[in-house]
Coordinates of N, CA and C in Angstrom, one line a residue:
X279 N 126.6 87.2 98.3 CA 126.0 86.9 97.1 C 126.7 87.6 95.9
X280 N 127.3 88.5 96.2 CA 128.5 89.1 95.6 C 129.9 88.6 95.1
X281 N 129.6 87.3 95.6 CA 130.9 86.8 95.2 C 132.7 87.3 95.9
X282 N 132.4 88.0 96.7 CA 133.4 88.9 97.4 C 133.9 88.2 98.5
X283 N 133.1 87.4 99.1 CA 133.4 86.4 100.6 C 132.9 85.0 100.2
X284 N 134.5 84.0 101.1 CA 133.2 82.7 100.7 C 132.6 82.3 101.6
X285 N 132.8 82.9 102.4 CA 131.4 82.3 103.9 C 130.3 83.7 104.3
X286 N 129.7 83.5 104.4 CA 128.5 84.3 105.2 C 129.0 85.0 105.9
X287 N 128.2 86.3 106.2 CA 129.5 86.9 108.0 C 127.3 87.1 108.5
X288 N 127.3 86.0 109.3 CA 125.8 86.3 110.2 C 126.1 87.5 111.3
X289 N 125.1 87.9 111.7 CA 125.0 89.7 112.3 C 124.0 88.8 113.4
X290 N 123.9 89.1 114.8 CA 122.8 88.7 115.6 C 122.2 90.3 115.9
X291 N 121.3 90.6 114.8 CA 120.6 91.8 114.8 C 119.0 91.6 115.0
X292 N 118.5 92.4 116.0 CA 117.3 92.3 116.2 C 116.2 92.4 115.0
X293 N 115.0 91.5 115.0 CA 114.0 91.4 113.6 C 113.9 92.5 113.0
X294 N 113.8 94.1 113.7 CA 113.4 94.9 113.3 C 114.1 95.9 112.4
X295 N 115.4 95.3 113.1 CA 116.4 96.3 112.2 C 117.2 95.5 110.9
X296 N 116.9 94.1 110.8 CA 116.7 93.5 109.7 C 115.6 94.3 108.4
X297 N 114.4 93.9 109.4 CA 113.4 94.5 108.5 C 113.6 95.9 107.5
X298 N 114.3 96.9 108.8 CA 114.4 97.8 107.9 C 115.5 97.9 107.1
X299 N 116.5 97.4 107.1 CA 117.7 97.4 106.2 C 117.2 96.6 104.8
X300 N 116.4 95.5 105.5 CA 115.7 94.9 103.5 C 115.0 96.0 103.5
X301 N 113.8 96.8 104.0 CA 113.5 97.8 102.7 C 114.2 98.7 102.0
X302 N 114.7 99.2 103.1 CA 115.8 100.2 102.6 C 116.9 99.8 101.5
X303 N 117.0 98.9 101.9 CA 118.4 98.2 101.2 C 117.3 97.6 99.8
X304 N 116.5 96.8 99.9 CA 115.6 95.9 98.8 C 114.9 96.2 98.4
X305 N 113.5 96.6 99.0 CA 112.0 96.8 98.9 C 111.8 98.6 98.3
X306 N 112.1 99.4 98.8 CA 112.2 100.7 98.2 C 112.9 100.5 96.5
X307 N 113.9 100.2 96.6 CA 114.7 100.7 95.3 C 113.6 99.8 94.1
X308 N 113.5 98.1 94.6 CA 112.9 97.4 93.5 C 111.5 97.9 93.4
X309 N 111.0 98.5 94.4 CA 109.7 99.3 93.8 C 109.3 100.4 93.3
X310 N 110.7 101.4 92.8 CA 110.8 102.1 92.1 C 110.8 101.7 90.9
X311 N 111.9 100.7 90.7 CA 112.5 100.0 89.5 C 111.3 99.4 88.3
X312 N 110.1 98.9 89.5 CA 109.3 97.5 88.9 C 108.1 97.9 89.0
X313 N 107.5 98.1 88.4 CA 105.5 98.7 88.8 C 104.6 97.4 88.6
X314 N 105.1 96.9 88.4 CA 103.7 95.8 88.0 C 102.8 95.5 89.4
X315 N 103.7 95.6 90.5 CA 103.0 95.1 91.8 C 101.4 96.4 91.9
X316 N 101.9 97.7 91.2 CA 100.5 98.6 91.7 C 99.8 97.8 91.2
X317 N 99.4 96.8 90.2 CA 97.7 96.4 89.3 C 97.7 95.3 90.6
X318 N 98.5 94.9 91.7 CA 97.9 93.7 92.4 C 96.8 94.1 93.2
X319 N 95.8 93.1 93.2 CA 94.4 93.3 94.1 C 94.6 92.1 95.3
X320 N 94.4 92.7 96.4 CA 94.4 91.4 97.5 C 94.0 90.5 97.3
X321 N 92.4 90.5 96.4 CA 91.9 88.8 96.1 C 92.4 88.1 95.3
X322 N 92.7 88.8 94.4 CA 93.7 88.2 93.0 C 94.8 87.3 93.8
X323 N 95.4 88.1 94.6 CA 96.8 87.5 95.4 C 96.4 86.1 96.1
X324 N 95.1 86.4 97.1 CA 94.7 85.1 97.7 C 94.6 84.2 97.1
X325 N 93.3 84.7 95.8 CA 93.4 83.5 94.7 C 93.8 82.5 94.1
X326 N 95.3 83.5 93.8 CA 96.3 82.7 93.3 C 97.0 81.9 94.2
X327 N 97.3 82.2 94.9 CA 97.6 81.5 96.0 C 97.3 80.4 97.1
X328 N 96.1 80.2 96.7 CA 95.8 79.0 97.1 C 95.0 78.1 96.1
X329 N 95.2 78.9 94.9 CA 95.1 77.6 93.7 C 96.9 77.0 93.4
X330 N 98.0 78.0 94.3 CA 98.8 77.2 93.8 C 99.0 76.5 94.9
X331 N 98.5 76.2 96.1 CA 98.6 75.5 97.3 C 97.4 74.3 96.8
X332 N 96.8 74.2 96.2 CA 96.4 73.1 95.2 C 96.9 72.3 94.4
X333 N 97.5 73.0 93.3 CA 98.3 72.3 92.6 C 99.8 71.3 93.6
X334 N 99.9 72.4 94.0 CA 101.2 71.8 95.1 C 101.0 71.1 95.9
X335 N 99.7 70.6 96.5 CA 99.3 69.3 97.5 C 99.0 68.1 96.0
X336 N 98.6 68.1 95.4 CA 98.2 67.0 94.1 C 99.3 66.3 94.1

């Protein structure tokens, strides 16, 4: 995504140590960076989300 390679180099790495490499690598730093996600409420999220699975079946 870098623009450094032009093909992909795939890893056959177990789900878990995926998972942790995107937090580590993704999810930690952008949640330093970005606060807006503290004001989200679970219901809000549902909410929204299935009024947009509404619009998107129409």
């Amino acid at each position: 995504m870098e623009g450094r390679d032009t093909e992909p180099h795939y890893r056959n790495l177990p789900l878990s140590e995926l998972v942790a490499w995107w937090r580590e690598r993704w999810l930690l730093p952008r949640a330093e960076r970005v606060d807006g996600w503290r004001e989200w409420r679970r219901e809000e999220i549902k909410s929204r989300l299935l009024m947009e699975q509404v619009r998107v079946t129409k």
